[in-house]
Amino acid sequence: VTPDLRGWLPYSVDVGPDDPELRWCHLAGDRLTSPFFEQDVGDALRRPFNQLFDVRTPMTAAAAHLAAHRPLDPTAFIFHTGRCGSTLVAQLLATDPANRVVSEPAPLDAVLRAPLRRAVAPERHLDWIRTVVGALGQPSPGERRLFVKLDSWSIAGAVELDAAFPGVPWLFVVRDPVEVLVSQLRSPSMTMLIGAVPAELFGVSSAEAVTWSPVRYAAHIQAALLRRMTELVDRAHVIDHAELPAAVGPWLVELGIEVDDAAAAAMRERSTRHGKSGGAYHDDRAEKQAVADDEVRAAVAVAAGPAHRALLASRTRPAVPPA
Amino acid sequence: VSAAGFAAVRDHVVASPDVAERLAAIADRDELCAAVLALASATGADVTESDLDDALVAGTRRTLERWL
């Protein structure tokens, strides 16, 4: 039986088998509107239909389906340093019902990192990436554009993503590393869990990283991400947290997307609420700077702070055009 | 779960986007099971209520394992 997976969403990929296996849930026409992909998947999996039917396909079957039913082409890929406002950017984009916004999808992370788990020929790896992005980009009704926000560590797979999707615009979202570290130390993200995200992605062995303090490791991650972004800056539009939310509109215009009054109003309304929690937003930059202690400032001063300044200085396009 | 009958229904659903869309929109378990049994009957698949109960239990377990 040939699967017709229109309306279905891949929610995980097992890259172990020779032909990796995708698991699917049905969205029943819903859009992906939660701050994170995983939340939308959780909502979908609670549907009785998805409890009843455990649907899995080999990667090759998914590719064949997509060849017959062309998905959305990616409009842009969003890279970021974590705790920097990228989720708010994704949520602003999701206010437009024409935008499909996939925020940190686990299946894409799994295929980007597949070469760390198994041998795979480069061209085959690119096919997997194209298939998974295509499967994630099957439009719900009304959707015409596809934005994919990656995990923060996925900048390590940027070259592969570029090879799979040459010319697709990139956005880098960053923030003063002092403020990022304050957030990470209060509530560490998965990035900080060496067992979950290999330290090798940030240029240090896991064996060495586990001997470091959380402050040192968090600062090292920021420096590694920001340096890599600086190497790739010619490829990207860069927005700093301090420029949000105003910088999103001009970026969309740069992409050739018209932001009409209704779309602007929807984004303005969403920007009054926190990107992740949805509660009332308050600018916490000053508070985070105030509570950053000497250890955090010293760790950031080693490399992350200079890397952040270097990235912003190297960008070729202003985030917000001069008035 | 009666593997052959239930798999036949699942394959039919996965091959039929309109059917999948209609069934996926059903929020009530009993209503969904009734619709799936009707579909099984129409397609000649041997599926019982007990098969569906087993599949739902397995689905709940999958979801829990995912979150644990």
PDB file of N, CA, C and O in Angstrom, chain A residues 1-6 8 11-12 23 26 28-29 38 41-42 45-56, chain B residues 6 9-11 13-15 17 20-21 23-29 32 36 52 55-56 59-60 62-63 66-67:
ATOM      1  N   VAL A   1       0.851  -1.197   0.000  1.00  0.00           N
ATOM      2  CA  VAL A   1       0.000   0.000   0.000  1.00  0.00           C
ATOM      3  C   VAL A   1       0.880   1.237   0.000  1.00  0.00           C
ATOM      4  O   VAL A   1       1.791   1.350   0.815  1.00  0.00           O
ATOM      5  N   THR A   2       0.630   2.164  -0.924  1.00  0.00           N
ATOM      6  CA  THR A   2       1.418   3.394  -0.983  1.00  0.00           C
ATOM      7  C   THR A   2       0.840   4.416  -0.006  1.00  0.00           C
ATOM      8  O   THR A   2      -0.334   4.763  -0.107  1.00  0.00           O
ATOM      9  N   PRO A   3       1.644   4.876   0.954  1.00  0.00           N
ATOM     10  CA  PRO A   3       1.109   5.863   1.889  1.00  0.00           C
ATOM     11  C   PRO A   3       0.897   7.215   1.212  1.00  0.00           C
ATOM     12  O   PRO A   3       1.678   7.604   0.341  1.00  0.00           O
ATOM     13  N   ASP A   4      -0.184   7.864   1.588  1.00  0.00           N
ATOM     14  CA  ASP A   4      -0.428   9.246   1.162  1.00  0.00           C
ATOM     15  C   ASP A   4      -0.456  10.066   2.446  1.00  0.00           C
ATOM     16  O   ASP A   4      -1.446  10.039   3.177  1.00  0.00           O
ATOM     17  N   LEU A   5       0.647  10.744   2.705  1.00  0.00           N
ATOM     18  CA  LEU A   5       0.869  11.334   4.030  1.00  0.00           C
ATOM     19  C   LEU A   5       0.518  12.810   4.101  1.00  0.00           C
ATOM     20  O   LEU A   5       0.965  13.515   5.008  1.00  0.00           O
ATOM     21  N   ARG A   6      -0.304  13.268   3.170  1.00  0.00           N
ATOM     22  CA  ARG A   6      -0.778  14.650   3.271  1.00  0.00           C
ATOM     23  C   ARG A   6      -1.608  14.797   4.550  1.00  0.00           C
ATOM     24  O   ARG A   6      -2.492  13.977   4.804  1.00  0.00           O
ATOM     25  N   TRP A   8      -0.299  14.589   7.506  1.00  0.00           N
ATOM     26  CA  TRP A   8       0.459  13.937   8.576  1.00  0.00           C
ATOM     27  C   TRP A   8       1.747  14.704   8.865  1.00  0.00           C
ATOM     28  O   TRP A   8       2.267  15.410   8.005  1.00  0.00           O
ATOM     29  N   TYR A  11       6.994  12.995  13.612  1.00  0.00           N
ATOM     30  CA  TYR A  11       7.361  13.544  14.930  1.00  0.00           C
ATOM     31  C   TYR A  11       8.635  12.928  15.493  1.00  0.00           C
ATOM     32  O   TYR A  11       9.156  13.398  16.498  1.00  0.00           O
ATOM     33  N   SER A  12       9.119  11.877  14.861  1.00  0.00           N
ATOM     34  CA  SER A  12      10.437  11.390  15.273  1.00  0.00           C
ATOM     35  C   SER A  12      11.046  10.594  14.126  1.00  0.00           C
ATOM     36  O   SER A  12      10.330  10.140  13.217  1.00  0.00           O
ATOM     37  N   ARG A  23       8.185   8.283  12.283  1.00  0.00           N
ATOM     38  CA  ARG A  23       6.891   8.047  12.935  1.00  0.00           C
ATOM     39  C   ARG A  23       6.035   9.286  12.726  1.00  0.00           C
ATOM     40  O   ARG A  23       6.522  10.414  12.818  1.00  0.00           O
ATOM     41  N   HIS A  26      -1.196  12.566  12.887  1.00  0.00           N
ATOM     42  CA  HIS A  26      -2.048  13.355  11.993  1.00  0.00           C
ATOM     43  C   HIS A  26      -2.447  14.648  12.698  1.00  0.00           C
ATOM     44  O   HIS A  26      -2.779  14.635  13.887  1.00  0.00           O
ATOM     45  N   ALA A  28      -4.945  16.682  11.738  1.00  0.00           N
ATOM     46  CA  ALA A  28      -6.373  17.002  11.576  1.00  0.00           C
ATOM     47  C   ALA A  28      -6.576  18.442  11.104  1.00  0.00           C
ATOM     48  O   ALA A  28      -7.524  19.116  11.526  1.00  0.00           O
ATOM     49  N   GLY A  29      -5.674  18.902  10.273  1.00  0.00           N
ATOM     50  CA  GLY A  29      -5.823  20.240   9.703  1.00  0.00           C
ATOM     51  C   GLY A  29      -5.312  21.366  10.574  1.00  0.00           C
ATOM     52  O   GLY A  29      -5.341  22.529  10.164  1.00  0.00           O
ATOM     53  N   GLU A  38       7.561  20.394  19.693  1.00  0.00           N
ATOM     54  CA  GLU A  38       7.230  19.295  20.606  1.00  0.00           C
ATOM     55  C   GLU A  38       5.872  19.504  21.266  1.00  0.00           C
ATOM     56  O   GLU A  38       5.165  18.530  21.566  1.00  0.00           O
ATOM     57  N   VAL A  41       3.243  18.554  18.763  1.00  0.00           N
ATOM     58  CA  VAL A  41       3.232  17.092  18.655  1.00  0.00           C
ATOM     59  C   VAL A  41       2.485  16.488  19.849  1.00  0.00           C
ATOM     60  O   VAL A  41       1.672  15.562  19.695  1.00  0.00           O
ATOM     61  N   GLY A  42       2.746  17.028  21.048  1.00  0.00           N
ATOM     62  CA  GLY A  42       2.046  16.527  22.230  1.00  0.00           C
ATOM     63  C   GLY A  42       0.544  16.669  22.090  1.00  0.00           C
ATOM     64  O   GLY A  42      -0.219  15.747  22.412  1.00  0.00           O
ATOM     65  N   LEU A  45      -0.619  14.048  19.584  1.00  0.00           N
ATOM     66  CA  LEU A  45      -0.568  12.666  20.063  1.00  0.00           C
ATOM     67  C   LEU A  45      -1.666  12.361  21.077  1.00  0.00           C
ATOM     68  O   LEU A  45      -1.992  11.200  21.315  1.00  0.00           O
ATOM     69  N   ARG A  46      -2.234  13.388  21.662  1.00  0.00           N
ATOM     70  CA  ARG A  46      -3.340  13.153  22.594  1.00  0.00           C
ATOM     71  C   ARG A  46      -4.654  12.882  21.867  1.00  0.00           C
ATOM     72  O   ARG A  46      -5.623  12.466  22.484  1.00  0.00           O
ATOM     73  N   ARG A  47      -4.679  13.121  20.574  1.00  0.00           N
ATOM     74  CA  ARG A  47      -5.893  12.802  19.813  1.00  0.00           C
ATOM     75  C   ARG A  47      -6.115  11.285  19.814  1.00  0.00           C
ATOM     76  O   ARG A  47      -5.169  10.531  19.595  1.00  0.00           O
ATOM     77  N   PRO A  48      -7.344  10.841  20.001  1.00  0.00           N
ATOM     78  CA  PRO A  48      -7.597   9.393  19.978  1.00  0.00           C
ATOM     79  C   PRO A  48      -7.097   8.729  18.700  1.00  0.00           C
ATOM     80  O   PRO A  48      -6.576   7.606  18.738  1.00  0.00           O
ATOM     81  N   PHE A  49      -7.216   9.416  17.594  1.00  0.00           N
ATOM     82  CA  PHE A  49      -6.770   8.839  16.317  1.00  0.00           C
ATOM     83  C   PHE A  49      -5.285   8.468  16.368  1.00  0.00           C
ATOM     84  O   PHE A  49      -4.888   7.382  15.929  1.00  0.00           O
ATOM     85  N   ASN A  50      -4.469   9.381  16.913  1.00  0.00           N
ATOM     86  CA  ASN A  50      -3.030   9.124  16.948  1.00  0.00           C
ATOM     87  C   ASN A  50      -2.637   8.118  18.034  1.00  0.00           C
ATOM     88  O   ASN A  50      -1.555   7.537  17.980  1.00  0.00           O
ATOM     89  N   GLN A  51      -3.509   7.958  19.026  1.00  0.00           N
ATOM     90  CA  GLN A  51      -3.287   6.875  19.995  1.00  0.00           C
ATOM     91  C   GLN A  51      -3.605   5.525  19.344  1.00  0.00           C
ATOM     92  O   GLN A  51      -2.965   4.518  19.627  1.00  0.00           O
ATOM     93  N   LEU A  52      -4.602   5.544  18.483  1.00  0.00           N
ATOM     94  CA  LEU A  52      -5.056   4.291  17.870  1.00  0.00           C
ATOM     95  C   LEU A  52      -4.088   3.792  16.798  1.00  0.00           C
ATOM     96  O   LEU A  52      -3.762   2.616  16.745  1.00  0.00           O
ATOM     97  N   PHE A  53      -3.631   4.718  15.971  1.00  0.00           N
ATOM     98  CA  PHE A  53      -2.819   4.309  14.815  1.00  0.00           C
ATOM     99  C   PHE A  53      -1.355   4.710  15.004  1.00  0.00           C
ATOM    100  O   PHE A  53      -1.038   5.897  15.075  1.00  0.00           O
ATOM    101  N   ASP A  54      -0.502   3.720  15.089  1.00  0.00           N
ATOM    102  CA  ASP A  54       0.948   3.934  15.174  1.00  0.00           C
ATOM    103  C   ASP A  54       1.486   3.825  13.751  1.00  0.00           C
ATOM    104  O   ASP A  54       1.625   2.720  13.218  1.00  0.00           O
ATOM    105  N   VAL A  55       1.758   4.957  13.148  1.00  0.00           N
ATOM    106  CA  VAL A  55       2.106   4.965  11.722  1.00  0.00           C
ATOM    107  C   VAL A  55       3.601   5.241  11.556  1.00  0.00           C
ATOM    108  O   VAL A  55       4.118   6.253  12.054  1.00  0.00           O
ATOM    109  N   ARG A  56       4.264   4.343  10.900  1.00  0.00           N
ATOM    110  CA  ARG A  56       5.711   4.472  10.652  1.00  0.00           C
ATOM    111  C   ARG A  56       5.971   4.189   9.187  1.00  0.00           C
ATOM    112  O   ARG A  56       5.323   3.327   8.594  1.00  0.00           O
TER     113      ARG A  56
ATOM    114  N   PHE B   6      -6.327  -5.338  11.812  1.00  0.00           N
ATOM    115  CA  PHE B   6      -6.078  -3.963  12.213  1.00  0.00           C
ATOM    116  C   PHE B   6      -5.066  -3.303  11.280  1.00  0.00           C
ATOM    117  O   PHE B   6      -5.224  -2.129  10.906  1.00  0.00           O
ATOM    118  N   VAL B   9      -6.753  -2.105   8.158  1.00  0.00           N
ATOM    119  CA  VAL B   9      -7.466  -0.841   8.338  1.00  0.00           C
ATOM    120  C   VAL B   9      -6.478   0.323   8.400  1.00  0.00           C
ATOM    121  O   VAL B   9      -6.682   1.374   7.778  1.00  0.00           O
ATOM    122  N   ARG B  10      -5.416   0.139   9.153  1.00  0.00           N
ATOM    123  CA  ARG B  10      -4.418   1.214   9.266  1.00  0.00           C
ATOM    124  C   ARG B  10      -3.839   1.549   7.887  1.00  0.00           C
ATOM    125  O   ARG B  10      -3.711   2.718   7.527  1.00  0.00           O
ATOM    126  N   ASP B  11      -3.510   0.528   7.108  1.00  0.00           N
ATOM    127  CA  ASP B  11      -2.958   0.781   5.774  1.00  0.00           C
ATOM    128  C   ASP B  11      -3.971   1.531   4.900  1.00  0.00           C
ATOM    129  O   ASP B  11      -3.603   2.413   4.124  1.00  0.00           O
ATOM    130  N   VAL B  13      -6.256   3.583   5.971  1.00  0.00           N
ATOM    131  CA  VAL B  13      -6.310   4.966   6.467  1.00  0.00           C
ATOM    132  C   VAL B  13      -5.108   5.762   5.956  1.00  0.00           C
ATOM    133  O   VAL B  13      -5.240   6.903   5.489  1.00  0.00           O
ATOM    134  N   VAL B  14      -3.938   5.137   6.004  1.00  0.00           N
ATOM    135  CA  VAL B  14      -2.720   5.847   5.607  1.00  0.00           C
ATOM    136  C   VAL B  14      -2.677   6.087   4.091  1.00  0.00           C
ATOM    137  O   VAL B  14      -2.031   7.014   3.610  1.00  0.00           O
ATOM    138  N   ALA B  15      -3.403   5.272   3.362  1.00  0.00           N
ATOM    139  CA  ALA B  15      -3.441   5.454   1.897  1.00  0.00           C
ATOM    140  C   ALA B  15      -4.565   6.384   1.457  1.00  0.00           C
ATOM    141  O   ALA B  15      -4.659   6.719   0.274  1.00  0.00           O
ATOM    142  N   PRO B  17      -6.088   9.946   2.318  1.00  0.00           N
ATOM    143  CA  PRO B  17      -5.986  11.174   3.117  1.00  0.00           C
ATOM    144  C   PRO B  17      -7.333  11.732   3.573  1.00  0.00           C
ATOM    145  O   PRO B  17      -7.427  12.283   4.674  1.00  0.00           O
ATOM    146  N   ALA B  20      -8.340   9.655   6.583  1.00  0.00           N
ATOM    147  CA  ALA B  20      -7.498   9.997   7.733  1.00  0.00           C
ATOM    148  C   ALA B  20      -7.914  11.335   8.321  1.00  0.00           C
ATOM    149  O   ALA B  20      -8.025  11.491   9.544  1.00  0.00           O
ATOM    150  N   GLU B  21      -8.162  12.303   7.460  1.00  0.00           N
ATOM    151  CA  GLU B  21      -8.552  13.647   7.924  1.00  0.00           C
ATOM    152  C   GLU B  21      -9.858  13.572   8.721  1.00  0.00           C
ATOM    153  O   GLU B  21      -9.990  14.190   9.789  1.00  0.00           O
ATOM    154  N   LEU B  23     -11.251  10.935  10.248  1.00  0.00           N
ATOM    155  CA  LEU B  23     -11.116  10.196  11.508  1.00  0.00           C
ATOM    156  C   LEU B  23     -10.266  10.964  12.526  1.00  0.00           C
ATOM    157  O   LEU B  23     -10.548  10.942  13.726  1.00  0.00           O
ATOM    158  N   ALA B  24      -9.223  11.623  12.036  1.00  0.00           N
ATOM    159  CA  ALA B  24      -8.326  12.343  12.961  1.00  0.00           C
ATOM    160  C   ALA B  24      -9.056  13.481  13.661  1.00  0.00           C
ATOM    161  O   ALA B  24      -8.682  13.879  14.774  1.00  0.00           O
ATOM    162  N   ALA B  25     -10.092  14.007  13.035  1.00  0.00           N
ATOM    163  CA  ALA B  25     -10.826  15.136  13.624  1.00  0.00           C
ATOM    164  C   ALA B  25     -11.785  14.697  14.725  1.00  0.00           C
ATOM    165  O   ALA B  25     -12.329  15.537  15.449  1.00  0.00           O
ATOM    166  N   ILE B  26     -11.989  13.402  14.888  1.00  0.00           N
ATOM    167  CA  ILE B  26     -12.930  12.911  15.905  1.00  0.00           C
ATOM    168  C   ILE B  26     -12.253  12.946  17.275  1.00  0.00           C
ATOM    169  O   ILE B  26     -11.249  12.271  17.503  1.00  0.00           O
ATOM    170  N   ALA B  27     -12.828  13.736  18.166  1.00  0.00           N
ATOM    171  CA  ALA B  27     -12.190  13.935  19.469  1.00  0.00           C
ATOM    172  C   ALA B  27     -12.637  12.905  20.506  1.00  0.00           C
ATOM    173  O   ALA B  27     -11.977  12.737  21.530  1.00  0.00           O
ATOM    174  N   ASP B  28     -13.727  12.242  20.239  1.00  0.00           N
ATOM    175  CA  ASP B  28     -14.275  11.299  21.217  1.00  0.00           C
ATOM    176  C   ASP B  28     -13.835   9.868  20.862  1.00  0.00           C
ATOM    177  O   ASP B  28     -14.027   9.417  19.724  1.00  0.00           O
ATOM    178  N   ARG B  29     -13.289   9.168  21.838  1.00  0.00           N
ATOM    179  CA  ARG B  29     -12.747   7.825  21.576  1.00  0.00           C
ATOM    180  C   ARG B  29     -13.826   6.849  21.105  1.00  0.00           C
ATOM    181  O   ARG B  29     -13.604   6.081  20.171  1.00  0.00           O
ATOM    182  N   LEU B  32     -14.797   7.587  17.642  1.00  0.00           N
ATOM    183  CA  LEU B  32     -13.745   7.174  16.710  1.00  0.00           C
ATOM    184  C   LEU B  32     -13.765   5.651  16.519  1.00  0.00           C
ATOM    185  O   LEU B  32     -13.680   5.164  15.376  1.00  0.00           O
ATOM    186  N   VAL B  36     -14.194   3.594  13.082  1.00  0.00           N
ATOM    187  CA  VAL B  36     -13.176   2.664  12.573  1.00  0.00           C
ATOM    188  C   VAL B  36     -13.772   1.276  12.358  1.00  0.00           C
ATOM    189  O   VAL B  36     -13.466   0.604  11.363  1.00  0.00           O
ATOM    190  N   LEU B  52      -9.427  -2.698  19.033  1.00  0.00           N
ATOM    191  CA  LEU B  52      -9.260  -1.245  19.153  1.00  0.00           C
ATOM    192  C   LEU B  52      -8.865  -0.860  20.579  1.00  0.00           C
ATOM    193  O   LEU B  52      -8.032   0.030  20.779  1.00  0.00           O
ATOM    194  N   ALA B  55      -5.262  -1.512  20.886  1.00  0.00           N
ATOM    195  CA  ALA B  55      -4.470  -0.517  20.150  1.00  0.00           C
ATOM    196  C   ALA B  55      -4.420   0.807  20.913  1.00  0.00           C
ATOM    197  O   ALA B  55      -3.376   1.472  20.952  1.00  0.00           O
ATOM    198  N   LEU B  56      -5.532   1.168  21.544  1.00  0.00           N
ATOM    199  CA  LEU B  56      -5.543   2.414  22.318  1.00  0.00           C
ATOM    200  C   LEU B  56      -4.651   2.308  23.549  1.00  0.00           C
ATOM    201  O   LEU B  56      -3.947   3.266  23.904  1.00  0.00           O
ATOM    202  N   GLY B  59      -1.210   2.684  22.362  1.00  0.00           N
ATOM    203  CA  GLY B  59      -0.961   4.088  22.029  1.00  0.00           C
ATOM    204  C   GLY B  59      -0.692   4.923  23.258  1.00  0.00           C
ATOM    205  O   GLY B  59       0.185   5.787  23.268  1.00  0.00           O
ATOM    206  N   THR B  60      -1.465   4.661  24.324  1.00  0.00           N
ATOM    207  CA  THR B  60      -1.238   5.388  25.574  1.00  0.00           C
ATOM    208  C   THR B  60       0.160   5.072  26.109  1.00  0.00           C
ATOM    209  O   THR B  60       0.873   5.958  26.577  1.00  0.00           O
ATOM    210  N   ARG B  62       2.771   4.192  24.351  1.00  0.00           N
ATOM    211  CA  ARG B  62       3.760   4.885  23.492  1.00  0.00           C
ATOM    212  C   ARG B  62       3.920   6.334  23.920  1.00  0.00           C
ATOM    213  O   ARG B  62       5.017   6.868  24.009  1.00  0.00           O
ATOM    214  N   THR B  63       2.779   6.967  24.188  1.00  0.00           N
ATOM    215  CA  THR B  63       2.821   8.378  24.573  1.00  0.00           C
ATOM    216  C   THR B  63       3.546   8.551  25.895  1.00  0.00           C
ATOM    217  O   THR B  63       4.379   9.450  26.061  1.00  0.00           O
ATOM    218  N   ARG B  66       7.226   8.127  25.588  1.00  0.00           N
ATOM    219  CA  ARG B  66       7.828   9.284  24.933  1.00  0.00           C
ATOM    220  C   ARG B  66       8.119  10.401  25.930  1.00  0.00           C
ATOM    221  O   ARG B  66       9.097  11.110  25.815  1.00  0.00           O
ATOM    222  N   TRP B  67       7.239  10.560  26.902  1.00  0.00           N
ATOM    223  CA  TRP B  67       7.380  11.679  27.832  1.00  0.00           C
ATOM    224  C   TRP B  67       8.179  11.331  29.063  1.00  0.00           C
ATOM    225  O   TRP B  67       8.548  12.204  29.842  1.00  0.00           O
TER     226      TRP B  67
END
